[in-house]
Short mmCIF file of C-alpha atoms and ligand atoms in Angstrom, two decimals:
data_model
loop_
_atom_site.label_atom_id
_atom_site.label_comp_id
_atom_site.label_asym_id
_atom_site.label_seq_id
_atom_site.Cartn_x
_atom_site.Cartn_y
_atom_site.Cartn_z
CA MET A 220 -0.18 0.41 -0.26
CA GLY A 221 1.07 3.19 -1.47
CA ARG A 222 2.07 6.16 2.00
CA LYS A 223 -0.23 9.19 1.92
CA ILE A 224 1.80 12.02 1.41
CA GLY A 225 1.35 16.01 2.63
CA ILE A 226 2.64 18.40 0.25
CA MET A 227 3.06 21.51 1.94
CA GLY A 228 4.35 24.43 -0.35
CA GLY A 229 5.03 28.21 0.65
CA THR A 230 7.10 30.97 0.55
CA PHE A 231 7.90 29.95 4.80
CA ASN A 232 9.04 33.86 4.43
CA PRO A 233 10.26 33.14 7.83
CA ILE A 234 8.14 29.84 8.50
CA HIS A 235 6.57 29.84 11.92
CA ASN A 236 4.53 28.37 14.65
CA GLY A 237 1.15 29.03 12.58
CA HIS A 238 2.82 26.51 9.80
CA LEU A 239 3.46 23.57 12.99
CA ASN A 240 0.03 24.10 13.76
CA MET A 241 -0.98 22.78 10.63
CA ILE A 242 1.64 20.78 10.00
CA ARG A 243 0.30 19.06 13.57
CA GLN A 244 -2.79 18.79 12.08
CA ALA A 245 -3.22 17.38 8.90
CA ARG A 246 -0.55 14.65 10.08
CA GLY A 247 -3.26 13.60 13.05
CA GLN A 248 -6.60 14.74 11.29
CA PHE A 249 -5.77 13.14 7.63
CA ASP A 250 -3.33 9.97 9.20
CA LEU A 251 -0.81 11.22 7.07
CA ASP A 252 2.08 8.96 7.26
CA GLU A 253 4.79 11.80 6.01
CA ILE A 254 4.16 15.18 5.86
CA TRP A 255 7.20 17.39 3.24
CA LEU A 256 7.25 21.01 3.33
CA MET A 257 8.51 22.38 -0.46
CA PRO A 258 10.59 26.18 0.19
CA THR A 259 9.87 28.52 -3.39
CA GLY A 260 12.34 28.58 -5.26
CA ASN A 261 10.38 31.40 -7.30
CA SER A 262 7.40 32.15 -6.30
CA PRO A 263 4.68 32.69 -9.45
CA HIS A 264 2.58 35.10 -7.68
CA LYS A 265 4.38 37.53 -6.26
CA GLY A 266 7.01 38.25 -5.46
CA ILE A 267 8.94 37.63 -2.37
CA VAL A 268 8.87 40.54 0.36
CA ASP A 269 11.98 41.04 2.19
CA ASN A 270 13.25 37.85 0.33
CA PRO A 271 16.29 37.15 2.31
CA GLY A 272 17.35 34.51 0.34
CA ARG A 273 15.38 31.09 -1.16
CA TYR A 274 18.48 28.92 0.96
CA ASP A 275 17.48 30.48 4.15
CA ARG A 276 14.40 30.35 3.97
CA LEU A 277 15.15 26.29 3.95
CA HIS A 278 17.60 26.87 6.38
CA MET A 279 14.59 27.78 8.71
CA CYS A 280 12.28 25.33 7.55
CA GLN A 281 15.14 22.90 8.44
CA LEU A 282 15.01 24.17 11.99
CA ALA A 283 11.57 24.26 12.02
CA VAL A 284 10.94 20.37 12.27
CA ASP A 285 14.81 19.14 13.13
CA GLY A 286 13.18 16.58 15.09
CA VAL A 287 10.07 16.86 14.64
CA ASP A 288 8.73 12.92 13.36
CA LYS A 289 7.31 12.38 10.06
CA VAL A 290 7.88 16.11 8.79
CA LEU A 291 10.77 16.14 5.32
CA VAL A 292 12.13 19.74 4.06
CA SER A 293 12.41 19.48 0.93
CA ASN A 294 14.75 21.43 -1.42
CA TRP A 295 13.42 20.37 -4.83
CA GLU A 296 11.15 23.51 -5.26
CA VAL A 297 14.24 26.34 -4.39
CA ARG A 298 16.79 24.71 -6.68
CA ARG A 299 14.80 23.90 -9.51
CA SER A 300 15.82 27.13 -11.35
CA GLY A 301 12.43 29.23 -13.41
CA LYS A 302 9.12 29.27 -11.84
CA SER A 303 7.76 26.95 -8.46
CA TYR A 304 4.64 25.90 -9.74
CA THR A 305 2.84 23.43 -8.00
CA TYR A 306 1.22 21.80 -10.68
CA ILE A 307 4.96 20.46 -12.52
CA THR A 308 6.34 19.69 -8.23
CA LEU A 309 3.30 17.82 -7.98
CA GLU A 310 3.44 16.30 -11.14
CA GLU A 311 7.47 15.33 -11.17
CA LEU A 312 6.14 13.65 -7.35
CA HIS A 313 3.59 11.75 -9.07
CA LYS A 314 5.85 10.66 -11.06
CA GLN A 315 8.35 9.35 -8.66
CA PHE A 316 5.97 7.84 -6.17
CA PRO A 317 3.27 6.73 -8.72
CA ASP A 318 1.56 4.48 -5.89
CA ASP A 319 1.80 6.91 -3.16
CA SER A 320 -1.53 9.27 -2.26
CA LEU A 321 -0.76 12.97 -2.00
CA TYR A 322 -2.31 15.62 0.04
CA TYR A 323 -1.58 19.43 -0.66
CA ILE A 324 -2.00 21.53 2.39
CA LEU A 325 -3.68 24.84 0.46
CA GLY A 326 -4.07 28.21 4.07
CA GLU A 327 -7.83 29.25 3.19
CA ASP A 328 -6.42 32.75 1.80
CA SER A 329 -4.66 31.39 -1.59
CA LEU A 330 -8.77 29.30 -1.81
CA ASP A 331 -10.02 32.69 -4.03
CA LEU A 332 -6.74 32.50 -5.80
CA PHE A 333 -6.90 28.75 -6.66
CA PHE A 334 -8.70 29.51 -10.32
CA SER A 335 -5.64 31.94 -11.03
CA TRP A 336 -2.73 29.03 -10.72
CA VAL A 337 -1.71 27.33 -13.10
CA HIS A 338 -3.11 24.15 -14.52
CA PRO A 339 -5.55 24.06 -11.31
CA GLU A 340 -7.32 21.24 -12.50
CA ARG A 341 -4.55 18.76 -13.21
CA ILE A 342 -3.61 19.94 -9.32
CA CYS A 343 -6.70 18.39 -8.53
CA GLU A 344 -6.44 15.84 -10.13
CA LEU A 345 -2.96 14.17 -8.90
CA ALA A 346 -3.99 15.87 -4.92
CA THR A 347 -5.76 16.04 -2.62
CA ILE A 348 -6.77 19.81 -1.70
CA LEU A 349 -6.45 20.06 1.90
CA ILE A 350 -7.97 23.48 3.51
CA ALA A 351 -6.36 24.98 6.47
CA CYS A 352 -8.91 26.67 7.82
CA ARG A 353 -9.59 28.47 11.50
CA SER A 354 -11.72 26.67 13.08
CA PRO A 355 -14.91 29.04 13.36
CA LYS A 356 -14.71 30.36 16.77
CA GLU A 357 -11.42 32.22 15.98
CA THR A 358 -12.76 33.60 12.55
CA LEU A 359 -15.06 35.31 14.91
CA HIS A 360 -11.78 36.42 17.06
CA ALA A 361 -10.12 37.88 13.55
CA ILE A 362 -13.59 39.30 12.18
CA ALA A 363 -12.64 40.96 15.23
CA VAL A 364 -9.32 41.91 15.89
CA SER A 365 -9.39 42.89 12.04
CA GLN A 366 -11.90 45.45 13.03
CA GLN A 367 -9.58 47.30 15.33
CA ILE A 368 -12.12 46.43 18.42
CA SER A 369 -9.52 46.30 21.23
CA GLN A 370 -7.94 42.67 22.07
CA ASP A 371 -10.23 42.05 24.93
CA GLN A 372 -13.28 43.34 23.55
CA ALA A 373 -12.24 40.33 21.11
CA ASP A 374 -11.29 38.22 23.76
CA ALA A 375 -15.09 38.93 25.22
CA LEU A 376 -16.88 38.62 21.71
CA THR A 377 -15.77 35.11 21.41
CA ARG A 378 -16.63 33.85 25.21
CA ARG A 379 -19.66 35.28 24.52
CA VAL A 380 -20.16 32.97 21.59
CA GLU A 381 -18.07 30.03 23.01
CA GLU A 382 -21.34 30.18 26.33
CA GLU A 383 -23.42 30.27 23.43
CA GLN A 384 -22.47 27.17 21.64
CA GLY A 385 -22.15 25.74 25.38
CA GLU A 386 -18.45 25.97 25.22
CA ALA A 387 -17.42 27.84 28.03
CA PRO A 388 -19.34 28.36 31.49
CA VAL A 389 -21.40 30.60 31.29
CA ARG A 390 -19.97 34.70 33.25
CA LYS A 391 -22.40 36.61 33.40
CA GLY A 392 -21.42 39.92 31.98
CA SER A 393 -18.29 38.91 30.04
CA ALA A 394 -19.57 40.18 27.01
CA PRO A 395 -19.35 44.20 26.23
CA ALA A 396 -22.29 46.55 25.78
CA GLU A 397 -22.50 47.77 22.02
CA GLU A 398 -21.92 51.13 23.02
CA GLU A 399 -18.31 49.99 24.75
CA ILE A 400 -17.69 48.45 22.16
CA SER A 401 -18.31 50.55 19.26
CA HIS A 402 -16.18 53.27 20.93
CA GLY A 403 -12.57 53.44 18.00
CA SER A 404 -14.13 50.49 15.50
CA SER A 405 -16.34 50.66 12.59
CA LEU A 406 -19.67 50.40 12.61
CA SER A 407 -19.81 48.12 9.75
CA GLY A 408 -17.20 45.97 11.77
CA ILE A 409 -19.90 45.65 14.93
CA LYS A 410 -22.92 45.33 12.25
CA ARG A 411 -20.99 42.43 10.79
CA LEU A 412 -20.41 41.48 13.78
CA ASN A 413 -23.48 41.54 15.62
CA ALA A 414 -25.02 39.05 12.14
CA GLU A 415 -22.70 37.11 12.91
CA LEU A 416 -23.16 36.53 16.99
CA LYS A 417 -26.60 36.52 15.81
CA ARG A 418 -26.84 33.85 13.00
CA GLY A 419 -25.42 31.32 15.10
CA ASN A 420 -21.80 31.55 13.82
CA GLN A 421 -20.48 28.38 14.28
CA GLY A 422 -21.93 27.42 10.89
CA SER A 423 -22.13 30.47 9.04
CA CYS A 424 -18.08 30.73 8.72
CA ARG A 425 -17.71 26.78 7.66
CA GLU A 426 -20.75 27.36 5.06
CA GLU A 427 -19.29 30.44 3.53
CA LEU A 428 -16.35 27.68 3.34
CA GLN A 429 -18.40 24.69 1.85
CA ASP A 430 -20.00 27.07 -0.95
CA LYS A 431 -16.62 27.79 -2.13
CA ILE A 432 -15.14 24.22 -2.01
CA LYS A 433 -18.42 23.05 -4.08
CA LYS A 434 -17.51 25.81 -6.76
CA LEU A 435 -14.67 24.85 -7.08
CA THR A 436 -15.38 20.53 -6.72
CA GLY A 437 -17.92 21.38 -10.09
CA SER A 438 -14.90 23.42 -11.67
CA TYR A 439 -12.30 20.88 -11.09
CA GLN A 440 -13.64 17.58 -10.34
CA GLY A 441 -10.80 17.29 -7.60
CA SER A 442 -11.41 16.12 -3.66
CA PHE A 443 -11.31 19.66 -1.31
CA ARG A 444 -11.59 18.60 2.06
CA ILE A 445 -11.28 20.64 5.44
CA LEU A 446 -7.94 20.70 7.58
CA ASP A 447 -9.20 22.31 11.27
CA CYS A 448 -6.26 24.42 12.09
CA GLY A 449 -7.96 26.08 15.37
CA ARG A 450 -5.52 29.26 15.50
CA MET A 451 -3.89 30.79 12.71
CA ASP A 452 -3.96 34.10 13.40
CA LEU A 453 0.03 34.37 13.22
CA SER A 454 1.99 35.49 9.04
CA SER A 455 4.45 36.33 8.96
CA THR A 456 4.47 39.32 7.28
CA GLU A 457 3.35 40.58 10.91
CA ILE A 458 6.45 38.28 11.82
CA ARG A 459 9.34 40.31 9.52
CA GLN A 460 7.96 43.76 10.62
CA MET A 461 8.19 43.69 13.96
CA VAL A 462 11.62 42.49 13.74
CA ALA A 463 11.73 44.99 11.28
CA ARG A 464 11.16 47.17 14.95
CA GLY A 465 13.35 45.11 16.73
CA GLU A 466 10.66 43.33 18.91
CA GLU A 467 10.62 40.10 20.28
CA ILE A 468 9.18 37.16 17.51
CA SER A 469 9.99 33.94 20.37
CA ASP A 470 6.40 33.43 20.95
CA CYS A 471 5.97 33.62 16.97
CA VAL A 472 8.50 31.21 15.56
CA PRO A 473 10.68 27.94 17.26
CA ALA A 474 13.31 28.96 18.87
CA LYS A 475 15.65 27.88 16.35
CA VAL A 476 14.12 29.62 13.55
CA ALA A 477 14.01 32.77 16.51
CA ASP A 478 17.93 32.67 17.40
CA TYR A 479 18.72 32.44 12.93
CA ILE A 480 16.98 35.14 12.64
CA ARG A 481 19.12 37.16 15.36
CA ARG A 482 22.40 36.11 14.25
CA HIS A 483 22.12 36.62 10.42
CA ALA A 484 20.07 39.53 11.05
CA LEU A 485 17.18 38.89 8.54
CA TYR A 486 14.59 41.05 7.73
CA ARG A 487 16.16 43.94 9.93
CA ARG A 488 15.75 47.67 7.82
CA ASP A 489 19.00 48.24 7.32
CA ALA A 490 20.33 51.53 5.95
CA ARG A 491 22.07 52.41 2.38
CA TYR A 492 26.16 53.83 2.87
CA ASP A 493 27.88 55.55 1.07
CA ILE A 494 31.07 53.50 -0.18
CA PRO A 495 33.23 55.37 -2.23
CA ALA A 496 32.44 58.67 -0.21
CA ILE A 497 33.63 56.80 3.04
CA GLU A 498 36.39 55.53 1.07
CA ALA A 499 37.77 58.32 -0.47
CA SER A 500 37.93 60.26 3.03
CA LEU A 501 39.98 56.72 5.02
CA ARG A 502 42.22 56.93 2.14
CA SER A 503 42.67 60.70 2.81
CA LEU A 504 42.67 60.05 5.89
CA LEU A 505 44.72 57.02 6.61
CA SER A 506 48.24 56.49 5.58
CA PRO A 507 48.89 54.14 2.50
CA HIS A 508 49.23 50.81 4.15
CA ARG A 509 46.41 51.25 6.97
CA TYR A 510 44.21 52.25 3.41
CA ALA A 511 45.94 49.04 1.53
CA HIS A 512 44.59 47.12 5.13
CA THR A 513 41.15 48.98 5.54
CA LEU A 514 40.26 47.92 1.86
CA GLY A 515 41.57 44.21 2.09
CA VAL A 516 40.15 43.79 5.75
CA MET A 517 36.00 45.05 4.32
CA HIS A 518 36.67 42.38 1.11
CA THR A 519 37.84 40.01 3.57
CA ALA A 520 35.29 40.39 6.23
CA CYS A 521 32.61 40.56 3.00
CA SER A 522 33.82 36.74 1.87
CA LEU A 523 32.79 36.28 5.25
CA ALA A 524 29.42 37.26 5.34
CA MET A 525 28.67 35.36 2.46
CA THR A 526 29.96 32.24 4.22
CA TYR A 527 28.59 32.17 7.24
CA SER A 528 25.14 33.58 5.89
CA TYR A 529 25.79 37.50 7.48
CA PRO A 530 23.58 40.77 5.21
CA MET A 531 27.59 41.55 3.92
CA ALA A 532 26.34 45.54 3.15
CA LYS A 533 26.83 44.72 7.55
CA ALA A 534 30.56 42.93 7.31
CA GLN A 535 31.76 45.61 4.50
CA ILE A 536 30.62 48.96 5.79
CA ALA A 537 32.05 47.50 9.46
CA GLY A 538 35.76 46.22 7.95
CA LEU A 539 35.50 49.67 6.06
CA LEU A 540 34.99 51.71 8.97
CA HIS A 541 36.69 49.50 11.69
CA ASP A 542 40.31 51.44 11.85
CA CYS A 543 38.63 54.58 11.45
CA ALA A 544 40.39 55.82 14.32
CA LYS A 545 43.20 54.91 13.56
CA TYR A 546 45.23 57.92 12.46
CA LEU A 547 45.35 59.55 15.63
CA SER A 548 47.68 59.70 17.62
CA ASN A 549 47.61 57.74 21.31
CA ASP A 550 47.16 61.44 23.50
CA GLN A 551 44.37 62.31 20.48
CA LEU A 552 42.83 58.98 21.55
CA THR A 553 43.49 59.14 25.54
CA GLU A 554 41.97 62.83 24.86
CA ILE A 555 38.79 62.15 22.79
CA ALA A 556 38.08 59.09 25.46
CA LYS A 557 37.83 61.36 27.64
CA LYS A 558 36.36 63.67 26.54
CA ARG A 559 33.24 61.38 26.18
CA GLY A 560 33.02 59.69 28.71
CA LEU A 561 34.54 56.30 27.84
CA LEU A 562 35.01 53.67 29.42
CA ILE A 563 39.24 53.22 30.01
CA SER A 564 40.53 49.60 30.98
CA SER A 565 43.58 50.05 33.19
CA GLY A 566 44.32 48.09 29.97
CA GLU A 567 43.99 50.99 27.75
CA GLU A 568 45.74 53.80 29.50
CA LYS A 569 48.77 52.14 29.40
CA ALA A 570 48.67 50.45 25.98
CA PRO A 571 46.15 53.54 24.17
CA GLN A 572 46.70 53.13 21.19
CA LEU A 573 44.28 49.65 22.33
CA LEU A 574 41.48 53.10 22.14
CA HIS A 575 41.42 53.35 18.29
CA ALA A 576 38.79 50.61 18.44
CA LYS A 577 36.05 52.63 20.88
CA VAL A 578 36.92 55.91 19.29
CA GLY A 579 36.37 54.17 15.78
CA ALA A 580 33.03 53.28 16.66
CA LEU A 581 32.10 56.67 18.21
CA LEU A 582 33.56 58.71 15.06
CA ALA A 583 31.98 55.86 12.74
CA GLU A 584 28.51 56.64 14.01
CA GLU A 585 29.02 60.88 14.34
CA ILE A 586 31.69 61.24 11.40
CA TYR A 587 30.04 58.01 9.33
CA GLY A 588 26.46 58.49 10.00
CA VAL A 589 26.49 54.25 11.40
CA GLN A 590 23.46 53.78 13.06
CA ASP A 591 23.30 49.64 13.27
CA PRO A 592 24.26 48.73 16.49
CA ALA A 593 25.77 45.70 15.12
CA VAL A 594 28.26 47.78 13.09
CA LEU A 595 28.64 49.77 15.62
CA ARG A 596 30.13 46.96 18.17
CA ALA A 597 31.63 45.10 15.35
CA ILE A 598 34.07 47.83 15.89
CA ARG A 599 34.11 48.65 19.55
CA LEU A 600 35.86 44.64 19.75
CA HIS A 601 37.80 44.38 17.25
CA THR A 602 41.03 44.23 19.00
CA THR A 603 40.50 42.71 22.17
CA GLY A 604 36.33 40.41 21.36
CA SER A 605 34.63 39.56 24.42
CA PRO A 606 34.56 36.62 25.65
CA ALA A 607 30.45 36.75 23.96
CA MET A 608 30.37 38.20 20.01
CA GLY A 609 27.64 38.07 17.90
CA LEU A 610 28.66 36.48 13.94
CA LEU A 611 29.53 40.20 12.98
CA ASP A 612 31.68 41.14 15.78
CA LYS A 613 33.50 37.63 15.18
CA ILE A 614 33.44 38.30 11.13
CA ILE A 615 35.54 41.00 11.83
CA PHE A 616 37.85 40.41 14.79
CA VAL A 617 38.65 37.29 12.31
CA ALA A 618 38.82 39.46 9.21
CA ASP A 619 41.19 42.00 10.37
CA TYR A 620 43.56 39.30 10.91
CA ILE A 621 43.62 37.29 7.54
CA GLU A 622 43.39 40.40 5.42
CA PRO A 623 46.19 39.47 2.39
CA GLY A 624 47.92 41.84 3.31
CA ARG A 625 48.50 40.93 7.02
CA ASP A 626 51.46 38.61 6.37
CA ARG A 627 53.97 38.45 9.91
CA ALA A 628 51.59 36.35 12.24
CA PRO A 629 52.70 33.06 12.93
CA HIS A 630 49.52 30.01 11.70
CA LEU A 631 48.30 32.81 9.14
CA SER A 632 47.46 30.13 7.02
CA ASP A 633 46.10 27.79 9.17
CA ILE A 634 43.63 30.26 10.59
CA ARG A 635 43.28 31.45 6.73
CA GLN A 636 41.37 28.50 6.13
CA VAL A 637 40.05 27.88 9.72
CA ALA A 638 38.11 31.33 9.31
CA PHE A 639 36.12 29.29 6.33
CA TYR A 640 34.77 26.17 8.68
CA ASP A 641 35.43 26.89 11.92
CA LEU A 642 34.65 30.95 13.20
CA ASP A 643 34.54 30.08 16.82
CA LEU A 644 38.16 28.29 15.97
CA ALA A 645 39.82 30.85 13.91
CA VAL A 646 39.15 33.53 17.29
CA THR A 647 40.87 31.16 19.66
CA LEU A 648 43.63 29.73 17.57
CA ILE A 649 44.02 34.47 16.66
CA LEU A 650 43.74 34.98 20.63
CA GLU A 651 46.40 32.74 21.29
CA ASP A 652 48.62 33.79 18.45
CA THR A 653 47.90 37.56 19.86
CA ILE A 654 48.85 37.30 23.62
CA ALA A 655 51.54 34.79 23.01
CA PHE A 656 53.54 37.24 21.01
CA LEU A 657 52.21 39.87 23.17
CA GLU A 658 53.91 38.15 26.58
CA ALA A 659 56.37 37.71 24.63
CA SER A 660 56.72 41.41 23.96
CA GLY A 661 56.45 42.18 27.61
CA ALA A 662 53.22 44.34 26.68
CA GLU A 663 50.37 44.74 29.18
CA ILE A 664 47.19 43.06 27.61
CA ASP A 665 43.91 43.81 28.45
CA VAL A 666 41.89 41.96 30.55
CA SER A 667 39.02 41.81 27.91
CA SER A 668 41.61 39.84 26.09
CA ARG A 669 42.19 37.66 28.89
CA GLN A 670 38.74 36.66 29.22
CA THR A 671 37.70 36.32 25.43
CA LEU A 672 40.49 33.70 25.16
CA ASP A 673 39.73 31.60 27.98
CA SER A 674 35.55 32.36 27.00
CA TYR A 675 36.64 30.70 23.48
CA ARG A 676 38.90 27.98 24.32
CA ASP A 677 35.69 27.14 26.43
CA ILE A 678 33.91 27.10 23.52
CA ILE A 679 35.79 24.89 21.23
CA GLN A 680 35.93 22.90 24.73
CA THR A 681 32.85 21.93 25.10
CA ARG A 682 31.90 21.27 21.04
CA ARG A 683 34.70 18.72 21.66
CA PHE A 684 32.62 16.61 23.88
CA GLN A 685 29.65 17.28 22.40
CA SER A 686 30.45 16.12 19.16
O1 DGI B 297 44.58 48.23 14.29
P1 DGI B 297 44.87 46.33 13.61
O2 DGI B 297 46.73 46.92 13.57
O3 DGI B 297 44.40 46.13 12.46
O4 DGI B 297 45.01 45.46 14.64
P2 DGI B 297 43.93 45.29 16.20
O5 DGI B 297 43.29 46.61 16.39
O6 DGI B 297 44.08 44.23 16.15
O7 DGI B 297 45.12 45.90 16.81
C1 DGI B 297 46.83 45.30 17.00
C2 DGI B 297 47.40 45.36 17.69
O8 DGI B 297 47.30 45.58 19.05
C3 DGI B 297 48.66 44.54 17.38
O9 DGI B 297 49.86 44.62 18.18
C4 DGI B 297 48.73 43.45 18.85
C5 DGI B 297 47.73 44.26 19.77
N1 DGI B 297 46.34 43.81 20.75
C6 DGI B 297 45.51 43.31 20.87
N2 DGI B 297 45.23 42.94 22.21
C7 DGI B 297 45.73 43.52 23.17
C8 DGI B 297 46.78 44.05 22.61
N3 DGI B 297 48.17 45.05 22.90
C9 DGI B 297 47.65 44.95 24.15
N4 DGI B 297 48.88 45.40 24.65
N5 DGI B 297 47.30 44.33 25.01
C10 DGI B 297 46.08 44.09 24.43
O10 DGI B 297 45.22 43.39 25.13
FE1 FE B 298 42.54 47.99 14.57
FE1 FE B 299 42.92 46.57 11.61
#
């Protein structure tokens, strides 16, 4: 007997808990043997907004379902050139697995546009269509929220429906009076809500959906089934906007996905920088040797960013500006640091040239207009590092050491190799060599340098035992 395979397409930009809920419901309600997630490559319907790249979307899907039973992520559409047409995917799957039954999971909101897909009739022949929809109660709730009724009022209305349906204990006075909810919300919304309430609601949303399905069945002779998903009030668009506003998304996506989005700085509204103008300014300030080094760090940082899926533009500006204060003398650095109230460590007091990192971050912000905290932080930490560095911090720290113009340090070729597959190890090796060099020359070692080395040695050590 063939398997029952659920296929869930989508941009998954990003995948979120609503998708995972849909997967769980589909698996349970239709007894599917497996569910395959198929993130799109090029979506035929719309350009993908805020698209961080198809492999980022694919990777987030993999992180989201890692360890989830019977759910696999397919890179089929991501890797295929040309547009991702569902019917082509289903044809191919059918050809390859002729004995299996395919179930295509479709969001209710895509249903109205289904007729505009390429060869919908073919899709219906090849798969049973599962239409994921909210439970009626949730639909009402969503309408209430979309009509700008406050969350509390929407909750109260939903409770009233539950009470009328005998689903919840009746609590007197739990629903707001009509005048109360009219305030600040549209009249038509209230009317619609009331109509929903009067019609007993539970059946009505479902009826509408049944109507649509009847029409579709008439047109395409497919098998359409309802997949009840309960709450589905998450949207990828909203999640991207939350990230852009700097809001917490850990309630909306699995922890590993939230972490990926944060580490790779996805969905941020990034500033654009005038790179040639900044280059010209630095060329006039820095010595030719220092300027050549600066460009080397910028390009190396870009390469590392590409390697580790980090936004390249951020690495580029951080690399370009990391030594922007290097033209200042020790006295000037100290003076600026004191005047501006920067914290001066005892290591920096004894070796004021270290201050070019902190002062550099200050100049990057004030002279070159950088506001991005990740870029400023990477510049600030580039000389001594820090026990807990982010991806960009490590990229700049490592690029500074391995850029092609460097030729004095020992183990450079080893570290250059390691940098492109294990950034933490590269950080550790660099600090070991730097501290050994400083100790040999009797220089004062800043406490941050030591702490960073201890911390990264730990990271490497722990990993060694784990793997
Ligand atoms: O500015 P760059 O020369 O491109 O590179 P950098 O900002 O990493 O600075 C490197 C210099 O800083 C190098 O000579 C080693 C030195 N350094 C790094 N950590 C410490 C340090 N010097 C002292 N005295 N103490 C430190 O902890
Ligand atoms: Fe530096
Ligand atoms: Fe440097």
